[in-house]
Structures are given as structure tokens and as C-alpha cells.
CSV table of C-alpha atoms and ligand atoms in Angstrom, one decimal:
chain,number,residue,atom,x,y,z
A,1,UNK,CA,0.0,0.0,0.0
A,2,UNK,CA,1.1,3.5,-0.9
A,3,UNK,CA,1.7,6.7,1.1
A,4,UNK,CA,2.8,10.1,0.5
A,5,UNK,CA,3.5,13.2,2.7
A,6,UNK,CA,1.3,15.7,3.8
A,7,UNK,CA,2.7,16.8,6.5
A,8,UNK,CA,6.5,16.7,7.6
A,9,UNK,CA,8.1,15.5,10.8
A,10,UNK,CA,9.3,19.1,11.2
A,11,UNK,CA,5.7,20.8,10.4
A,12,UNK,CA,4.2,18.7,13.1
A,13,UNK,CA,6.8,19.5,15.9
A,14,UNK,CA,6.9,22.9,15.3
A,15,UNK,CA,2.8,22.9,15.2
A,16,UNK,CA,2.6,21.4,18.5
A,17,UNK,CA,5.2,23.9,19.8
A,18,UNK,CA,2.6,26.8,19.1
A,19,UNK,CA,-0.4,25.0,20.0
A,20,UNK,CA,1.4,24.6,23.7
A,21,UNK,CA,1.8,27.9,23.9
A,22,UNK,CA,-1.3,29.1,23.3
A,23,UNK,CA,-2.9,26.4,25.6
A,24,UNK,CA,-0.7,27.4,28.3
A,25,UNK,CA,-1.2,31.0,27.8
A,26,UNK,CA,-5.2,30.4,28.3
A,27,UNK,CA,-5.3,28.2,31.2
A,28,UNK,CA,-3.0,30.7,32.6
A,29,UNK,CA,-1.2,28.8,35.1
A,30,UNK,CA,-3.9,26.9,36.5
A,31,UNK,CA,-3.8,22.7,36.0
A,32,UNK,CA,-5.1,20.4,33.4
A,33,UNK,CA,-5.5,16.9,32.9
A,34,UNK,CA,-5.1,15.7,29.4
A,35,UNK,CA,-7.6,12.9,28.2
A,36,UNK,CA,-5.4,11.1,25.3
A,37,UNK,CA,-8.2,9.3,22.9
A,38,UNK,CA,-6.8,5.8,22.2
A,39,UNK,CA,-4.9,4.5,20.3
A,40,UNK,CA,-4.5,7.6,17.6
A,41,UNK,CA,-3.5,10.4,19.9
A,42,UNK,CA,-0.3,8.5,21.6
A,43,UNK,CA,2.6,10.3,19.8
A,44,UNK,CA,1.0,13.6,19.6
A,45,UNK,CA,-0.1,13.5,23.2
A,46,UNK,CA,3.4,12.4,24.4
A,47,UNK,CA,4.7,15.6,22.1
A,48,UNK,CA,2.1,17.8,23.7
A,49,UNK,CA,3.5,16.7,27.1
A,50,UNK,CA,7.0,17.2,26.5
A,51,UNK,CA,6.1,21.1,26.3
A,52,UNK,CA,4.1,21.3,29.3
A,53,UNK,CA,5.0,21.8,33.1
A,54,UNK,CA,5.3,18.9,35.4
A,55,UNK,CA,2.3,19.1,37.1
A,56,UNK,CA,0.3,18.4,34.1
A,57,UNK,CA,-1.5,14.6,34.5
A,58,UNK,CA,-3.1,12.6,31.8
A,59,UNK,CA,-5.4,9.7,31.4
A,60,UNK,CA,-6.7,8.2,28.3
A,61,UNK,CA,-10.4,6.6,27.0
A,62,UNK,CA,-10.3,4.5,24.3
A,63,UNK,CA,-13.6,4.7,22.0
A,64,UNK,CA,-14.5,3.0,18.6
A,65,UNK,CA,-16.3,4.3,15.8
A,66,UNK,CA,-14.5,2.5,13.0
A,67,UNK,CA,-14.8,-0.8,12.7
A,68,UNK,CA,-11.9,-1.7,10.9
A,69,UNK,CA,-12.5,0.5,7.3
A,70,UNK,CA,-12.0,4.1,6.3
A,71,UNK,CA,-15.7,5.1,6.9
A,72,UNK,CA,-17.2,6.7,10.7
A,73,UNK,CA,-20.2,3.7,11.0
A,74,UNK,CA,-21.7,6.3,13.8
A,75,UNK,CA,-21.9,4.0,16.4
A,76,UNK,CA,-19.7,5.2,19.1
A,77,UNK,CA,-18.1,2.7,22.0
A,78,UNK,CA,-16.6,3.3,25.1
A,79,UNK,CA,-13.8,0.5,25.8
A,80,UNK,CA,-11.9,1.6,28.0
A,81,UNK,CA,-12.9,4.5,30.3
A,82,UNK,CA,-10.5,7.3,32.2
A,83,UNK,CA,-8.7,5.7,36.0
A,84,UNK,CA,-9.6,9.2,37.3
A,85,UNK,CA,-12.7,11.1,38.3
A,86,UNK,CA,-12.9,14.7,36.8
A,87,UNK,CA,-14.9,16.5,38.9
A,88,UNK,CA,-13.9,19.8,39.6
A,89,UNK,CA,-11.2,19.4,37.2
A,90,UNK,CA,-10.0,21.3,33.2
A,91,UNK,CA,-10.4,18.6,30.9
A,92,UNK,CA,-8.1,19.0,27.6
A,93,UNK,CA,-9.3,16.1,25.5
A,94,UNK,CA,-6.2,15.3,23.2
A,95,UNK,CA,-7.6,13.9,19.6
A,96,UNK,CA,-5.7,12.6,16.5
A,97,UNK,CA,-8.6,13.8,14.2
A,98,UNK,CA,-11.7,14.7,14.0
A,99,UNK,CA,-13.3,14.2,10.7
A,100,UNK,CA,-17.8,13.7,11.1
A,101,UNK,CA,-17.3,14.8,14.5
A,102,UNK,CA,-19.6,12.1,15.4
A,103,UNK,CA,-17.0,10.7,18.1
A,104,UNK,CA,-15.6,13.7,19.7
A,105,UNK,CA,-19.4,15.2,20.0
A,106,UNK,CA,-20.5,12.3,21.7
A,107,UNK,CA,-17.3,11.9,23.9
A,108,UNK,CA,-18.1,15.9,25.2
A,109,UNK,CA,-21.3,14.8,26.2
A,110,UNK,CA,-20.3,12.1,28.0
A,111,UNK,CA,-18.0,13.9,30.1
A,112,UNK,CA,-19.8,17.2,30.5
A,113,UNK,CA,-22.1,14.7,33.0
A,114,UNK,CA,-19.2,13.8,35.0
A,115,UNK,CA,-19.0,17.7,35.7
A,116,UNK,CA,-15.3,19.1,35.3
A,117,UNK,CA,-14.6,22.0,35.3
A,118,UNK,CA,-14.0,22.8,32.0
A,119,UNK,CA,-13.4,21.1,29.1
A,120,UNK,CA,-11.3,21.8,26.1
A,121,UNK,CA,-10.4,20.1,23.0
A,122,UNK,CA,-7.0,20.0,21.1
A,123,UNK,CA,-7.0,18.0,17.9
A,124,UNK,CA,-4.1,17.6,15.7
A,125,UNK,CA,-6.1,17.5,12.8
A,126,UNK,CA,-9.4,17.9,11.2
A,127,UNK,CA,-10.9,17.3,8.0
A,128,UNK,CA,-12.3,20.1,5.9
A,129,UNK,CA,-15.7,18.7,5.5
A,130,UNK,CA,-19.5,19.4,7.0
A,131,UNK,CA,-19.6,18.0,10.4
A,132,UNK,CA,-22.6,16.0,11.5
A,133,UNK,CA,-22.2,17.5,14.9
A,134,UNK,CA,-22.5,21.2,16.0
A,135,UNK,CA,-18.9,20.7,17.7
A,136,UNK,CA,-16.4,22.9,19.6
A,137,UNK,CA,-12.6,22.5,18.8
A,138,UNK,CA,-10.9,25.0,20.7
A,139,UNK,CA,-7.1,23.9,19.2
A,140,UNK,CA,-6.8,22.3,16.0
A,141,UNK,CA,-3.1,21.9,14.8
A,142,UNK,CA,-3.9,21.7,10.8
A,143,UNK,CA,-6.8,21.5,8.7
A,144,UNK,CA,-6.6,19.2,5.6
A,145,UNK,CA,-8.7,17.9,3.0
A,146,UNK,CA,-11.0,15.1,2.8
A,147,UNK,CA,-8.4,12.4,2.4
A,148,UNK,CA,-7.5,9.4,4.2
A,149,UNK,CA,-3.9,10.0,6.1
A,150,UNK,CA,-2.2,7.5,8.2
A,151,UNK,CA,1.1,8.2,10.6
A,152,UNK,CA,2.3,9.8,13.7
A,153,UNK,CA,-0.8,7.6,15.4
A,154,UNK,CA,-3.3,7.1,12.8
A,155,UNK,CA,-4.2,3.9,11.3
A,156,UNK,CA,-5.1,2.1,8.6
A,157,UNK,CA,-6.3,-1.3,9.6
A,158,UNK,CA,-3.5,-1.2,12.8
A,159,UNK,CA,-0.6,-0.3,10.5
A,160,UNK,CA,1.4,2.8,10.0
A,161,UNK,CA,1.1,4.3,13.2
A,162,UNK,CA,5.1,4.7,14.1
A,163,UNK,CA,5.2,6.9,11.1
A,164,UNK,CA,6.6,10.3,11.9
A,165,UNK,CA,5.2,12.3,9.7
A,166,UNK,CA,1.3,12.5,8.1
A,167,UNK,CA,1.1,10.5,5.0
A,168,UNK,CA,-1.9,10.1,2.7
A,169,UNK,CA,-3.1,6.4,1.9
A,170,UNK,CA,-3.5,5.2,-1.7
A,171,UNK,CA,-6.0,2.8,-1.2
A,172,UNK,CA,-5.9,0.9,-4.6
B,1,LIG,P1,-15.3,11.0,13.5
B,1,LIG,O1,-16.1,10.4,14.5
B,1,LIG,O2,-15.9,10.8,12.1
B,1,LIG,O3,-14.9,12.5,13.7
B,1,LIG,O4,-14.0,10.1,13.4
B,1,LIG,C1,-13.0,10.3,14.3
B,1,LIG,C2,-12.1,9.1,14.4
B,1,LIG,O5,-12.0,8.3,13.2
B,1,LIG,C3,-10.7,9.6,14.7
B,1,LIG,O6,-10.4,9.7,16.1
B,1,LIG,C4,-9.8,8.5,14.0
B,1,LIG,O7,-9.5,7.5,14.9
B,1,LIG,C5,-10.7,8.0,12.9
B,1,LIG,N1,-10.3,8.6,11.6
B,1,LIG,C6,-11.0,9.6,11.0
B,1,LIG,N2,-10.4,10.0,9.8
B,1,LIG,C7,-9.3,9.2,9.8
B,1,LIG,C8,-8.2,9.2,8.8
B,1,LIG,O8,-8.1,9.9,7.8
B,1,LIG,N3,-7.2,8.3,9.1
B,1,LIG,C9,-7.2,7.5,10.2
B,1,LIG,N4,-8.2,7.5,11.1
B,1,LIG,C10,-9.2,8.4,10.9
B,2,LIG,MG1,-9.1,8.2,17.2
């Protein structure tokens, strides 16, 4: 299967560098937990870290919306939930992508119940298509077309996750 780059090692890392900033700069010294989505977010999550203070905690929740293929099915599944309450607590949910929406909407809700303090959303990416869901992404590191892209944590089918930059899949 073929891939080309979209988006450079270099582009990323110096991306994430200005979206730290900027999150830092508008919680304004007060702490945040950061809610890595599983599995895609790992490496930009662990990035995102790396620039922030000490303090800073994270947790992830693993949900499922594609089963396998390169379309959303809609159907959104919690299987693995966070090991901390976060009541009281800013939330900055840490996304690969967000492409219909369908999955961060729904995961917003969910936690809004579980009544932090805030919550936030920082996604690396996000597709430049209509959303399904009236969503709020307060951070979103690039905006890209409606392609399929694999690397730096995304999938296809398991594979190509370790890749360090964003590559586009040329699904024969
Ligand atoms: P949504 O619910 O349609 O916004 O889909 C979000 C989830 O689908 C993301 O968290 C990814 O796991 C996955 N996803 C969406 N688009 C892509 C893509 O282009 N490559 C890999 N995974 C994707
Ligand atoms: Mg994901």
C-alpha cells in the first residue's frame, strides 16, 4: 500500500510547539489533565507533554467508531474509560482527528455529565468537511482535506502508526 506526505516530521513538531503555547497561555497557570483518545493520539499526546509543566496529568479513553475500514459507521463505544474522576477538574481532551465529529461530540457529552470543570479540545487535525455535529474545537493543529492519512498515530487497519510524519493512503 502506498503513502505520501502531507505533513513533515518538522511541520508537526513545530505545530505542536505553538499549540502549547497558546494552551498554556489560556489556562494561565492553572492545572489540566489531558484525556489522550486511544490509540491515535499516543505520539501527539506524548509531544504535547514534553512542552508542558510537570504538574500536568493525563489519562486516556479508548472509543470505537471504526470498525476496521476508512468510513465513521456512527456508532460510538466506550472500551476503555479514564482511571480518574474529573470532577472539579480542566479537561483537555487530546484527539488525533476529528473528521464527522460524530466521536468527539459524543465523547463531550459524555464527560460534560461527570461535571469538570472545564473542558477543552485540542485536535491535531481535522478534515475540511460538514460536520454531523454542532462541535467545539478549541485547538486544532492543521486542517486538511477530505483524504485518508495514516502516521504519527493514525491507522489504517493497525498499521502505520510509528510513522513520523502524516502521510496520505493510496487505497488501490
Ligand atoms: P469521526 O467520529 O468521524 O470524527 O472520526 C474520528 C475518528 O476516526 C478519529 O479519532 C480517528 O480514529 C478515525 N479517523 C477519521 N479519519 C481518519 C483518517 O483519515 N485516518 C485514520 N483515522 C481516521
Ligand atoms: Mg481516534
Amino acid at each position: 500500500m502506498q503513502t505520501a506526505e502531507l505533513i513533515s516530521e518538522s511541520e508537526i513538531q513545530q505545530r505542536i510547539a505553538e499549540l502549547a503555547q497558546s494552551i498554556l497561555k489560556d489556562y494561565a497557570e492553572e492545572e489540566f489533565v489531558c484525556v489522550g483518545i486511544l490509540k491515535g493520539s499516543i505520539l501527539f499526546l506524548a509531544d504535547l507533554l514534553r512542552q508542558f509543566p510537570g504538574e500536568i496529568s493525563i489519562d486516556f479513553m479508548q472509543v470505537s467508531s471504526y470498525h476496521g475500514g476508512t468510513k465513521s459507521s456512527g456508532v460510538v463505544q466506550i472500551r476503555k474509560d479514564l482511571d480518574q474522576s474529573i470532577e472539579g477538574k480542566n479537561v483537555l481532551i487530546v484527539e488525533d482527528i476529528v473528521d464527522t465529529g460524530l466521536t468527539l461530540g459524543h465523547l463531550r457529552e459524555l464527560l460534560a455529565t461527570r461535571h469538570p470543570k472545564s473542558i477543552k479540545v485540542v485536535s491535531l487535525l481535522s478534515k475540511r468537511i460538514a460536520k454531523k455535529v454542532a462541535l467545539e474545537v478549541e485547538y486544532v493543529g492543521f486542517e486538511i482535506d477530505d483524504l485518508f492519512v495514516v502516521g504519527y498515530g493514525l491507522d489504517y487497519e493497525e498499521q502505520f502508526r510509528g510513522l513520523r510524519s502524516i502521510q496520505v493512503l493510496q487505497i488501490q
